[in-house]
mmCIF file of C-alpha atoms in Angstrom:
data_model
loop_
_atom_site.group_PDB
_atom_site.id
_atom_site.type_symbol
_atom_site.label_atom_id
_atom_site.label_comp_id
_atom_site.label_asym_id
_atom_site.label_seq_id
_atom_site.Cartn_x
_atom_site.Cartn_y
_atom_site.Cartn_z
ATOM 1 C CA MET A 1 85.569 -14.240 66.156
ATOM 2 C CA ASN A 2 83.955 -16.333 68.852
ATOM 3 C CA ASP A 3 85.497 -19.839 68.912
ATOM 4 C CA THR A 4 82.108 -21.433 69.609
ATOM 5 C CA PRO A 5 80.485 -22.530 66.315
ATOM 6 C CA ARG A 6 77.518 -20.347 65.439
ATOM 7 C CA SER A 7 74.525 -21.441 63.374
ATOM 8 C CA LEU A 8 71.921 -19.734 61.200
ATOM 9 C CA LEU A 9 68.607 -21.114 59.998
ATOM 10 C CA PHE A 10 67.473 -19.562 56.705
ATOM 11 C CA TRP A 11 63.747 -20.135 57.025
ATOM 12 C CA GLY A 12 61.789 -20.573 53.803
ATOM 13 C CA GLY A 13 64.753 -20.071 51.485
ATOM 14 C CA SER A 14 64.173 -17.687 48.600
ATOM 15 C CA ALA A 15 62.021 -17.657 45.503
ATOM 16 C CA PRO A 16 63.539 -19.387 42.458
ATOM 17 C CA MET A 17 63.623 -16.382 40.110
ATOM 18 C CA ASP A 18 66.683 -14.161 39.547
ATOM 19 C CA LEU A 19 65.909 -11.738 42.379
ATOM 20 C CA GLY A 20 65.243 -14.502 44.890
ATOM 21 C CA ARG A 21 68.397 -16.382 43.976
ATOM 22 C CA ASP A 22 70.501 -13.257 44.448
ATOM 23 C CA VAL A 23 68.958 -12.491 47.849
ATOM 24 C CA GLY A 24 69.344 -16.072 49.066
ATOM 25 C CA THR A 25 72.928 -16.579 47.929
ATOM 26 C CA ARG A 26 73.940 -13.153 49.229
ATOM 27 C CA LEU A 27 72.541 -13.985 52.676
ATOM 28 C CA LEU A 28 74.328 -17.338 52.800
ATOM 29 C CA ARG A 29 77.635 -15.903 51.603
ATOM 30 C CA GLN A 30 77.512 -13.134 54.192
ATOM 31 C CA ALA A 31 76.866 -15.761 56.872
ATOM 32 C CA ALA A 32 79.802 -17.855 55.644
ATOM 33 C CA ALA A 33 82.095 -14.815 55.724
ATOM 34 C CA ARG A 34 81.271 -14.597 59.434
ATOM 35 C CA GLU A 35 82.038 -18.284 59.988
ATOM 36 C CA VAL A 36 78.383 -19.015 60.719
ATOM 37 C CA GLY A 37 77.106 -22.439 59.686
ATOM 38 C CA THR A 38 73.836 -22.442 57.766
ATOM 39 C CA GLN A 39 70.812 -24.659 57.307
ATOM 40 C CA VAL A 40 67.937 -23.859 54.949
ATOM 41 C CA THR A 41 64.304 -24.928 54.889
ATOM 42 C CA VAL A 42 62.601 -24.708 51.498
ATOM 43 C CA GLU A 43 59.400 -25.570 49.729
ATOM 44 C CA PHE A 44 60.544 -25.040 46.133
ATOM 45 C CA PRO A 45 61.763 -28.222 44.423
ATOM 46 C CA ASP A 46 64.788 -26.770 42.597
ATOM 47 C CA THR A 47 67.199 -24.680 44.672
ATOM 48 C CA PRO A 48 70.698 -25.641 43.478
ATOM 49 C CA GLU A 49 72.230 -22.278 44.454
ATOM 50 C CA LEU A 50 71.083 -22.672 48.060
ATOM 51 C CA SER A 51 72.104 -26.334 48.169
ATOM 52 C CA ALA A 52 75.615 -25.426 47.057
ATOM 53 C CA LEU A 53 76.094 -22.848 49.812
ATOM 54 C CA ALA A 54 74.134 -24.217 52.768
ATOM 55 C CA GLY A 55 75.454 -26.760 55.218
ATOM 56 C CA SER A 56 72.191 -28.669 54.882
ATOM 57 C CA LEU A 57 68.820 -28.215 53.223
ATOM 58 C CA HIS A 58 65.463 -29.415 54.545
ATOM 59 C CA ARG A 59 62.164 -29.675 52.698
ATOM 60 C CA THR A 60 59.251 -28.878 54.958
ATOM 61 C CA GLU A 61 56.151 -26.701 55.281
ATOM 62 C CA VAL A 62 57.505 -23.160 55.694
ATOM 63 C CA GLU A 63 54.396 -20.948 55.732
ATOM 64 C CA ASP A 64 52.231 -22.622 58.369
ATOM 65 C CA PRO A 65 53.189 -21.238 61.813
ATOM 66 C CA ALA A 66 52.086 -24.295 63.816
ATOM 67 C CA ALA A 67 53.887 -26.738 61.522
ATOM 68 C CA ALA A 68 56.979 -24.529 61.525
ATOM 69 C CA ALA A 69 57.096 -24.364 65.322
ATOM 70 C CA ALA A 70 56.655 -28.140 65.539
ATOM 71 C CA TRP A 71 59.563 -28.688 63.132
ATOM 72 C CA ALA A 72 61.820 -26.328 65.084
ATOM 73 C CA ARG A 73 60.997 -27.456 68.608
ATOM 74 C CA GLY A 74 63.983 -28.953 70.376
ATOM 75 C CA GLN A 75 66.536 -27.506 67.948
ATOM 76 C CA ARG A 76 68.923 -24.636 68.610
ATOM 77 C CA PHE A 77 70.063 -21.883 66.250
ATOM 78 C CA ASP A 78 71.794 -18.602 67.048
ATOM 79 C CA VAL A 79 70.123 -16.704 64.201
ATOM 80 C CA VAL A 80 66.917 -17.276 62.229
ATOM 81 C CA LEU A 81 66.323 -15.176 59.107
ATOM 82 C CA GLY A 82 63.798 -15.227 56.286
ATOM 83 C CA VAL A 83 63.330 -13.029 53.227
ATOM 84 C CA ARG A 84 59.964 -14.115 51.825
ATOM 85 C CA GLU A 85 56.840 -12.221 52.866
ATOM 86 C CA GLN A 86 54.690 -15.327 53.207
ATOM 87 C CA VAL A 87 56.938 -17.007 55.798
ATOM 88 C CA GLN A 88 57.270 -14.148 58.266
ATOM 89 C CA VAL A 89 54.735 -15.316 60.859
ATOM 90 C CA ALA A 90 56.112 -18.869 60.753
ATOM 91 C CA LEU A 91 59.625 -17.421 60.998
ATOM 92 C CA ALA A 92 58.727 -15.562 64.180
ATOM 93 C CA GLU A 93 57.344 -18.783 65.685
ATOM 94 C CA VAL A 94 60.513 -20.666 64.728
ATOM 95 C CA ALA A 95 62.779 -18.036 66.274
ATOM 96 C CA ARG A 96 60.828 -18.259 69.513
ATOM 97 C CA ALA A 97 60.894 -22.072 69.453
ATOM 98 C CA VAL A 98 64.693 -22.277 69.005
ATOM 99 C CA GLY A 99 65.535 -19.450 71.400
ATOM 100 C CA ALA A 100 66.928 -17.064 68.755
ATOM 101 C CA PRO A 101 66.336 -13.297 68.578
ATOM 102 C CA GLY A 102 63.171 -12.415 66.689
ATOM 103 C CA ASN A 103 59.988 -10.409 66.521
ATOM 104 C CA PRO A 104 56.946 -11.378 68.601
ATOM 105 C CA PRO A 105 54.698 -13.584 66.438
ATOM 106 C CA ALA A 106 51.659 -11.488 67.382
ATOM 107 C CA ALA A 107 53.387 -8.341 66.096
ATOM 108 C CA VAL A 108 54.240 -10.008 62.795
ATOM 109 C CA ARG A 109 50.644 -11.213 62.409
ATOM 110 C CA THR A 110 49.516 -7.624 62.827
ATOM 111 C CA VAL A 111 51.732 -6.231 60.074
ATOM 112 C CA ARG A 112 50.917 -9.129 57.723
ATOM 113 C CA GLU A 113 47.199 -8.314 57.829
ATOM 114 C CA LYS A 114 46.736 -4.880 56.289
ATOM 115 C CA ASP A 115 43.555 -3.928 58.157
ATOM 116 C CA ARG A 116 44.986 -4.859 61.575
ATOM 117 C CA CYS A 117 48.161 -2.930 60.820
ATOM 118 C CA ARG A 118 46.196 0.170 59.798
ATOM 119 C CA GLN A 119 44.168 -0.003 62.991
ATOM 120 C CA ALA A 120 47.290 -0.381 65.141
ATOM 121 C CA LEU A 121 48.939 2.598 63.444
ATOM 122 C CA ARG A 122 45.827 4.690 63.938
ATOM 123 C CA GLU A 123 45.756 3.784 67.636
ATOM 124 C CA ALA A 124 49.396 4.894 67.837
ATOM 125 C CA GLY A 125 48.344 8.349 66.634
ATOM 126 C CA LEU A 126 49.642 7.994 63.087
ATOM 127 C CA PRO A 127 47.356 9.229 60.260
ATOM 128 C CA GLN A 128 45.703 6.487 58.223
ATOM 129 C CA PRO A 129 43.145 6.438 55.401
ATOM 130 C CA GLU A 130 39.641 5.179 56.069
ATOM 131 C CA PHE A 131 39.489 1.431 55.433
ATOM 132 C CA ARG A 132 37.336 -1.639 55.913
ATOM 133 C CA LEU A 133 37.914 -5.378 55.939
ATOM 134 C CA CYS A 134 35.265 -6.773 53.585
ATOM 135 C CA GLU A 135 33.983 -10.314 53.212
ATOM 136 C CA ASP A 136 32.108 -9.738 49.951
ATOM 137 C CA LEU A 137 31.108 -7.240 47.283
ATOM 138 C CA ALA A 138 28.126 -6.001 49.291
ATOM 139 C CA ALA A 139 30.334 -4.985 52.222
ATOM 140 C CA ALA A 140 32.682 -3.170 49.861
ATOM 141 C CA ARG A 141 29.768 -1.300 48.271
ATOM 142 C CA ALA A 142 28.578 -0.243 51.717
ATOM 143 C CA PHE A 143 32.039 1.177 52.478
ATOM 144 C CA LEU A 144 32.134 3.130 49.227
ATOM 145 C CA SER A 145 28.694 4.597 49.914
ATOM 146 C CA GLY A 146 29.912 6.145 53.168
ATOM 147 C CA THR A 147 33.275 7.491 51.994
ATOM 148 C CA THR A 148 34.715 9.598 49.204
ATOM 149 C CA GLY A 149 36.839 8.109 46.442
ATOM 150 C CA PRO A 150 38.893 7.118 44.733
ATOM 151 C CA TRP A 151 39.515 3.855 46.574
ATOM 152 C CA ILE A 152 41.990 0.984 46.587
ATOM 153 C CA VAL A 153 40.966 -2.684 46.648
ATOM 154 C CA LYS A 154 43.667 -5.105 47.816
ATOM 155 C CA PRO A 155 44.101 -8.589 49.311
ATOM 156 C CA ARG A 156 44.379 -8.699 53.080
ATOM 157 C CA ASP A 157 47.844 -10.266 53.153
ATOM 158 C CA ALA A 158 49.405 -10.486 49.673
ATOM 159 C CA SER A 159 52.533 -8.773 48.297
ATOM 160 C CA GLY A 160 54.109 -7.706 45.001
ATOM 161 C CA SER A 161 51.076 -5.538 44.073
ATOM 162 C CA LEU A 162 49.114 -8.749 43.514
ATOM 163 C CA GLY A 163 45.397 -7.984 43.179
ATOM 164 C CA VAL A 164 45.731 -4.269 43.969
ATOM 165 C CA SER A 165 43.376 -2.041 41.939
ATOM 166 C CA MET A 166 42.161 1.548 41.955
ATOM 167 C CA VAL A 167 38.416 2.177 41.882
ATOM 168 C CA GLY A 168 37.508 5.635 40.603
ATOM 169 C CA GLU A 169 33.736 5.269 40.903
ATOM 170 C CA PRO A 170 31.390 2.623 42.346
ATOM 171 C CA GLY A 171 30.696 1.075 38.946
ATOM 172 C CA GLU A 172 34.300 -0.143 38.794
ATOM 173 C CA LEU A 173 34.159 -1.976 42.127
ATOM 174 C CA ALA A 174 32.879 -5.353 40.920
ATOM 175 C CA ALA A 175 35.730 -5.725 38.416
ATOM 176 C CA ALA A 176 38.317 -4.831 41.070
ATOM 177 C CA VAL A 177 36.912 -7.421 43.479
ATOM 178 C CA ALA A 178 36.832 -10.018 40.709
ATOM 179 C CA ALA A 179 40.548 -9.340 40.062
ATOM 180 C CA LEU A 180 41.523 -10.338 43.617
ATOM 181 C CA PRO A 181 43.620 -13.529 43.774
ATOM 182 C CA SER A 182 41.107 -15.283 46.044
ATOM 183 C CA ARG A 183 37.602 -14.902 47.475
ATOM 184 C CA ALA A 184 38.961 -14.510 51.002
ATOM 185 C CA GLU A 185 38.471 -11.322 52.997
ATOM 186 C CA PHE A 186 39.945 -8.233 51.386
ATOM 187 C CA VAL A 187 40.585 -4.595 52.238
ATOM 188 C CA VAL A 188 39.042 -1.512 50.690
ATOM 189 C CA GLU A 189 40.566 1.827 51.639
ATOM 190 C CA GLN A 190 40.590 5.417 50.519
ATOM 191 C CA PHE A 191 43.274 6.329 48.010
ATOM 192 C CA VAL A 192 46.075 8.464 49.468
ATOM 193 C CA GLU A 193 47.249 11.243 47.161
ATOM 194 C CA GLY A 194 50.982 11.906 47.100
ATOM 195 C CA PRO A 195 54.336 10.555 45.890
ATOM 196 C CA GLU A 196 55.358 7.177 47.286
ATOM 197 C CA TYR A 197 58.529 6.235 49.113
ATOM 198 C CA SER A 198 59.849 3.387 51.200
ATOM 199 C CA VAL A 199 62.168 3.481 54.192
ATOM 200 C CA GLU A 200 64.843 0.798 54.476
ATOM 201 C CA GLY A 201 66.560 -0.135 57.698
ATOM 202 C CA VAL A 202 67.576 -2.641 60.330
ATOM 203 C CA PHE A 203 67.042 -3.147 64.030
ATOM 204 C CA LEU A 204 70.238 -2.879 66.064
ATOM 205 C CA ARG A 205 70.025 -3.904 69.716
ATOM 206 C CA GLY A 206 66.268 -3.819 69.271
ATOM 207 C CA GLU A 207 66.136 -0.215 68.035
ATOM 208 C CA PRO A 208 65.179 0.725 64.450
ATOM 209 C CA ARG A 209 67.996 2.281 62.438
ATOM 210 C CA VAL A 210 67.108 3.865 59.089
ATOM 211 C CA LEU A 211 69.655 3.258 56.335
ATOM 212 C CA ALA A 212 68.008 5.026 53.393
ATOM 213 C CA VAL A 213 64.776 6.300 51.866
ATOM 214 C CA THR A 214 63.798 4.995 48.429
ATOM 215 C CA GLU A 215 61.727 6.922 45.885
ATOM 216 C CA LYS A 216 59.126 4.873 44.007
ATOM 217 C CA LYS A 217 57.969 5.250 40.429
ATOM 218 C CA LEU A 218 54.685 3.531 39.572
ATOM 219 C CA LEU A 219 53.018 2.387 36.389
ATOM 220 C CA PRO A 220 49.727 4.195 35.658
ATOM 221 C CA PRO A 221 46.528 3.150 37.482
ATOM 222 C CA PRO A 222 44.349 1.174 37.849
ATOM 223 C CA ASN A 223 47.142 -1.178 38.976
ATOM 224 C CA PHE A 224 49.999 -0.057 41.201
ATOM 225 C CA VAL A 225 52.989 -2.045 40.024
ATOM 226 C CA GLU A 226 56.372 -0.380 40.510
ATOM 227 C CA ALA A 227 58.064 0.955 37.368
ATOM 228 C CA GLY A 228 61.285 1.766 39.212
ATOM 229 C CA HIS A 229 63.060 3.050 42.307
ATOM 230 C CA VAL A 230 65.810 5.523 43.177
ATOM 231 C CA LEU A 231 67.941 5.084 46.316
ATOM 232 C CA PRO A 232 68.518 7.293 48.170
ATOM 233 C CA ALA A 233 65.577 9.565 47.437
ATOM 234 C CA ASP A 234 66.615 13.150 46.828
ATOM 235 C CA LEU A 235 64.768 14.742 49.746
ATOM 236 C CA PRO A 236 65.048 17.913 51.824
ATOM 237 C CA ALA A 237 66.586 17.114 55.205
ATOM 238 C CA GLU A 238 63.435 18.162 57.047
ATOM 239 C CA LEU A 239 61.225 15.817 55.034
ATOM 240 C CA GLN A 240 63.652 12.933 55.488
ATOM 241 C CA THR A 241 63.568 13.530 59.243
ATOM 242 C CA ARG A 242 59.756 13.448 59.231
ATOM 243 C CA PHE A 243 59.784 10.162 57.336
ATOM 244 C CA GLU A 244 62.268 8.617 59.745
ATOM 245 C CA ARG A 245 60.366 9.836 62.794
ATOM 246 C CA ALA A 246 57.047 8.431 61.544
ATOM 247 C CA VAL A 247 58.595 5.064 60.670
ATOM 248 C CA THR A 248 60.485 4.584 63.921
ATOM 249 C CA THR A 249 57.382 5.590 65.897
ATOM 250 C CA ALA A 250 55.335 3.000 64.012
ATOM 251 C CA LEU A 251 57.851 0.185 64.403
ATOM 252 C CA LYS A 252 58.096 0.731 68.133
ATOM 253 C CA ALA A 253 54.321 1.000 68.511
ATOM 254 C CA LEU A 254 53.941 -2.309 66.681
ATOM 255 C CA ASP A 255 56.451 -3.984 69.045
ATOM 256 C CA LEU A 256 58.869 -4.881 66.248
ATOM 257 C CA ARG A 257 62.497 -5.224 67.245
ATOM 258 C CA PHE A 258 64.564 -7.545 65.054
ATOM 259 C CA GLY A 259 65.872 -7.955 61.522
ATOM 260 C CA ILE A 260 65.362 -5.823 58.437
ATOM 261 C CA PHE A 261 62.443 -3.501 57.793
ATOM 262 C CA HIS A 262 60.922 -2.044 54.630
ATOM 263 C CA VAL A 263 58.165 0.501 55.275
ATOM 264 C CA GLU A 264 56.097 2.108 52.506
ATOM 265 C CA LEU A 265 54.618 5.585 52.826
ATOM 266 C CA TRP A 266 53.096 8.508 50.983
ATOM 267 C CA SER A 267 54.231 12.108 51.306
ATOM 268 C CA THR A 268 51.073 14.216 51.583
ATOM 269 C CA ALA A 269 50.360 17.884 52.175
ATOM 270 C CA ASP A 270 49.564 17.011 55.799
ATOM 271 C CA GLY A 271 52.698 14.917 56.356
ATOM 272 C CA PRO A 272 53.720 11.289 55.826
ATOM 273 C CA VAL A 273 51.030 8.601 55.792
ATOM 274 C CA LEU A 274 52.356 5.102 56.368
ATOM 275 C CA GLY A 275 51.326 2.270 54.103
ATOM 276 C CA GLU A 276 52.454 -1.334 54.397
ATOM 277 C CA ILE A 277 55.118 -2.415 56.889
ATOM 278 C CA HIS A 278 57.366 -5.391 56.177
ATOM 279 C CA VAL A 279 59.848 -7.147 58.460
ATOM 280 C CA ARG A 280 62.075 -8.177 55.574
ATOM 281 C CA ASN A 281 64.252 -6.554 52.945
ATOM 282 C CA GLY A 282 62.540 -4.586 50.178
ATOM 283 C CA GLY A 283 62.009 -6.337 46.862
ATOM 284 C CA ASP A 284 62.743 -4.999 43.369
ATOM 285 C CA TRP A 285 66.548 -5.113 43.886
ATOM 286 C CA ILE A 286 66.443 -2.615 46.761
ATOM 287 C CA HIS A 287 68.883 -4.845 48.664
ATOM 288 C CA LEU A 288 71.430 -4.516 45.846
ATOM 289 C CA MET A 289 70.929 -0.759 45.510
ATOM 290 C CA LEU A 290 71.277 -0.312 49.255
ATOM 291 C CA GLU A 291 74.585 -2.167 49.403
ATOM 292 C CA TYR A 292 75.878 -0.186 46.411
ATOM 293 C CA ALA A 293 74.795 3.188 47.840
ATOM 294 C CA ILE A 294 76.460 2.428 51.193
ATOM 295 C CA PRO A 295 79.880 0.997 50.255
ATOM 296 C CA GLY A 296 80.948 -1.763 52.607
ATOM 297 C CA LEU A 297 77.437 -2.503 53.854
ATOM 298 C CA GLU A 298 76.438 -6.147 54.034
ATOM 299 C CA LEU A 299 72.742 -5.969 54.827
ATOM 300 C CA PHE A 300 72.190 -9.526 56.014
ATOM 301 C CA GLY A 301 75.624 -9.688 57.613
ATOM 302 C CA LEU A 302 74.740 -6.626 59.675
ATOM 303 C CA VAL A 303 71.680 -8.399 61.080
ATOM 304 C CA ILE A 304 73.701 -11.559 61.752
ATOM 305 C CA ASP A 305 76.346 -9.556 63.633
ATOM 306 C CA ASP A 306 73.657 -7.865 65.710
ATOM 307 C CA ALA A 307 71.991 -11.184 66.561
ATOM 308 C CA LEU A 308 75.332 -12.589 67.703
ATOM 309 C CA GLY A 309 76.067 -9.571 69.894
ATOM 310 C CA ARG A 310 78.973 -8.406 67.772
ATOM 311 C CA ASP A 311 79.921 -4.752 67.326
ATOM 312 C CA THR A 312 77.980 -3.131 64.461
ATOM 313 C CA GLY A 313 78.822 0.512 65.068
ATOM 314 C CA SER A 314 81.458 0.799 62.344
ATOM 315 C CA CYS A 315 79.263 -1.044 59.819
ATOM 316 C CA VAL A 316 76.447 1.511 59.681
ATOM 317 C CA ARG A 317 76.746 4.545 57.465
ATOM 318 C CA THR A 318 74.523 6.670 55.263
ATOM 319 C CA PRO A 319 74.518 6.512 51.454
ATOM 320 C CA SER A 320 77.504 8.156 49.761
ATOM 321 C CA ARG A 321 76.395 7.308 46.213
ATOM 322 C CA ALA A 322 73.156 6.266 44.504
ATOM 323 C CA ALA A 323 71.441 3.558 42.491
ATOM 324 C CA ALA A 324 68.254 3.195 40.472
ATOM 325 C CA VAL A 325 66.228 0.421 38.882
ATOM 326 C CA ARG A 326 63.804 0.580 35.954
ATOM 327 C CA PHE A 327 61.425 -2.193 34.973
ATOM 328 C CA LEU A 328 60.423 -2.871 31.392
ATOM 329 C CA ALA A 329 56.698 -2.727 30.697
ATOM 330 C CA PRO A 330 55.911 -3.986 27.191
ATOM 331 C CA PRO A 331 52.372 -3.701 25.833
ATOM 332 C CA PRO A 332 50.202 -6.817 25.583
ATOM 333 C CA GLY A 333 50.901 -9.025 22.596
ATOM 334 C CA ARG A 334 53.270 -11.624 21.216
ATOM 335 C CA VAL A 335 56.913 -10.518 21.323
ATOM 336 C CA SER A 336 58.595 -10.638 17.915
ATOM 337 C CA ARG A 337 61.978 -9.121 18.779
ATOM 338 C CA VAL A 338 63.878 -7.065 21.328
ATOM 339 C CA LEU A 339 66.097 -4.194 20.185
ATOM 340 C CA GLY A 340 68.761 -2.284 22.103
ATOM 341 C CA TRP A 341 69.404 -4.797 24.877
ATOM 342 C CA ASP A 342 73.087 -5.251 24.026
ATOM 343 C CA THR A 343 73.606 -1.533 24.598
ATOM 344 C CA VAL A 344 72.295 -1.922 28.142
ATOM 345 C CA LEU A 345 74.544 -4.876 28.936
ATOM 346 C CA GLU A 346 77.631 -3.070 27.663
ATOM 347 C CA HIS A 347 77.170 0.019 29.847
ATOM 348 C CA PRO A 348 79.779 0.116 32.647
ATOM 349 C CA SER A 349 77.355 1.542 35.231
ATOM 350 C CA VAL A 350 74.869 -1.317 34.960
ATOM 351 C CA LEU A 351 74.947 -3.320 38.188
ATOM 352 C CA ARG A 352 72.442 -5.948 37.083
ATOM 353 C CA ALA A 353 70.064 -6.385 34.145
ATOM 354 C CA SER A 354 67.887 -9.134 32.772
ATOM 355 C CA LEU A 355 65.071 -9.679 30.296
ATOM 356 C CA THR A 356 62.188 -11.884 31.404
ATOM 357 C CA VAL A 357 60.487 -11.903 27.987
ATOM 358 C CA GLY A 358 61.825 -12.748 24.549
ATOM 359 C CA PRO A 359 60.734 -13.528 21.000
ATOM 360 C CA GLY A 360 57.777 -15.881 20.982
ATOM 361 C CA ASP A 361 56.566 -14.982 24.479
ATOM 362 C CA THR A 362 53.053 -13.676 24.953
ATOM 363 C CA VAL A 363 52.815 -10.589 27.166
ATOM 364 C CA GLY A 364 49.635 -9.684 29.010
ATOM 365 C CA GLU A 365 48.507 -6.740 31.116
ATOM 366 C CA ILE A 366 50.921 -5.915 33.927
ATOM 367 C CA ARG A 367 48.887 -6.564 37.044
ATOM 368 C CA GLU A 368 51.658 -7.619 39.447
ATOM 369 C CA SER A 369 55.435 -7.464 39.749
ATOM 370 C CA TYR A 370 55.991 -10.815 38.036
ATOM 371 C CA ASP A 371 54.324 -9.543 34.843
ATOM 372 C CA ARG A 372 57.071 -7.021 34.052
ATOM 373 C CA GLY A 373 59.370 -7.665 31.092
ATOM 374 C CA GLY A 374 62.769 -7.159 32.693
ATOM 375 C CA TYR A 375 64.869 -4.779 34.750
ATOM 376 C CA ILE A 376 67.944 -2.558 34.650
ATOM 377 C CA VAL A 377 69.828 -1.615 37.844
ATOM 378 C CA VAL A 378 72.451 1.139 37.611
ATOM 379 C CA GLY A 379 74.830 2.914 39.970
ATOM 380 C CA ALA A 380 75.892 6.566 39.905
ATOM 381 C CA GLU A 381 77.275 9.315 42.113
ATOM 382 C CA THR A 382 73.955 11.079 42.817
ATOM 383 C CA PRO A 383 70.247 10.141 42.844
ATOM 384 C CA ARG A 384 69.566 12.406 39.873
ATOM 385 C CA GLN A 385 72.364 10.862 37.826
ATOM 386 C CA ALA A 386 71.211 7.346 38.678
ATOM 387 C CA SER A 387 67.592 8.126 37.795
ATOM 388 C CA GLU A 388 68.460 9.807 34.497
ATOM 389 C CA LEU A 389 70.806 6.984 33.462
ATOM 390 C CA ALA A 390 68.224 4.313 34.255
ATOM 391 C CA ASP A 391 65.592 6.181 32.248
ATOM 392 C CA ARG A 392 67.951 6.657 29.318
ATOM 393 C CA LEU A 393 68.978 3.014 29.157
ATOM 394 C CA ALA A 394 65.407 1.768 29.534
ATOM 395 C CA ALA A 395 64.303 4.079 26.705
ATOM 396 C CA GLN A 396 66.833 2.426 24.401
ATOM 397 C CA VAL A 397 65.148 -0.961 24.798
ATOM 398 C CA HIS A 398 62.348 -1.640 22.305
ATOM 399 C CA ILE A 399 60.212 -4.696 22.959
ATOM 400 C CA VAL A 400 58.361 -5.192 19.690
ATOM 401 C CA VAL A 401 55.090 -7.118 19.813
ATOM 402 C CA ASP A 402 53.342 -8.791 16.899
ATOM 403 C CA THR A 403 50.957 -5.850 16.420
ATOM 404 C CA GLY A 404 53.963 -3.751 15.365
ATOM 405 C CA ALA A 405 53.703 -1.597 18.500
ATOM 406 C CA GLU A 406 56.879 -0.868 20.389
ATOM 407 C CA ALA A 407 57.370 -0.433 24.107
ATOM 408 C CA ARG A 408 59.830 2.040 25.471
ATOM 409 C CA SER A 409 60.036 1.033 29.117
#
């Protein structure tokens, strides 16, 4: 270890739900194991887990890039990391202001705005669906009139499937636009047919290094909320190579070079088509599954070591086992009881599980990730075993609503 004290700024902290707390505390513990002092900036009022682990905690504006750079100016940190999607542009400005490794702010702005990212990928020679940035319903109707459907309507810069809808015919467009979280500009694009995956990795010495490919399972349209994931995806070697080649080409073309990446894509008959690109860890417990599938991996610790110039060669391996997550999707109604949950908690292969609904709660339509009723994360020796176990355990959970209907999620 270097005798000079090293410091890390955890910009924006983590969201206060179970997933966010696990990500945030894991990052801080991995920093502490490397004898790196930590400070955290937050906007949420109650973050006891972060307060207990961080050297100091600051409350400040974490999403505004100009305010973030002003706060950071004149300070010095060896590493600056952030895990929340909404803080990534501000994070890049902070890293530049304090002289720490980071991605160019302009590159992060590009990937945060879905239309600009699609255009940049197209200019790099990577296939992309037809799309348009729309300011109102009339502009969206004009785009539909000149293209073939189905189409996807989505916010320009949101995450967690918030406001994402499928439009099968023009008569459905107005409802999809009305479901957007704000009246700001939004993106309409052609639907891409094919199974969905994501590619997880890190930048080491500025070069992208793929760690694993994750298979996605989605709830039925018109919304596109994830029902589960399997890591690693059970793929032919040739297809995995094509995924990795497309992702690394895109990351380099976008001038990204630091931290963790999570890149979504579709596998089509004509090859991979890249979707959204994120310069952060994947959500939905992918960080936990990744560290289970690659024994000994510390995802955030790997990035910290790289930022400090330490050797990372022996820390990087490929998955030798597998993990899966399933999310519970109860039907709308008032929950009267939950059956079978104890069976899930008693299973020795469950890595993490939690219910987010219980008796007395009212459940609505699942339109974004936060609407799901709970999750089950399991580990196994192979992707198939992990997927089958997650399905089997989820099927044993019955969330009974007041109409008498049951949900097998």
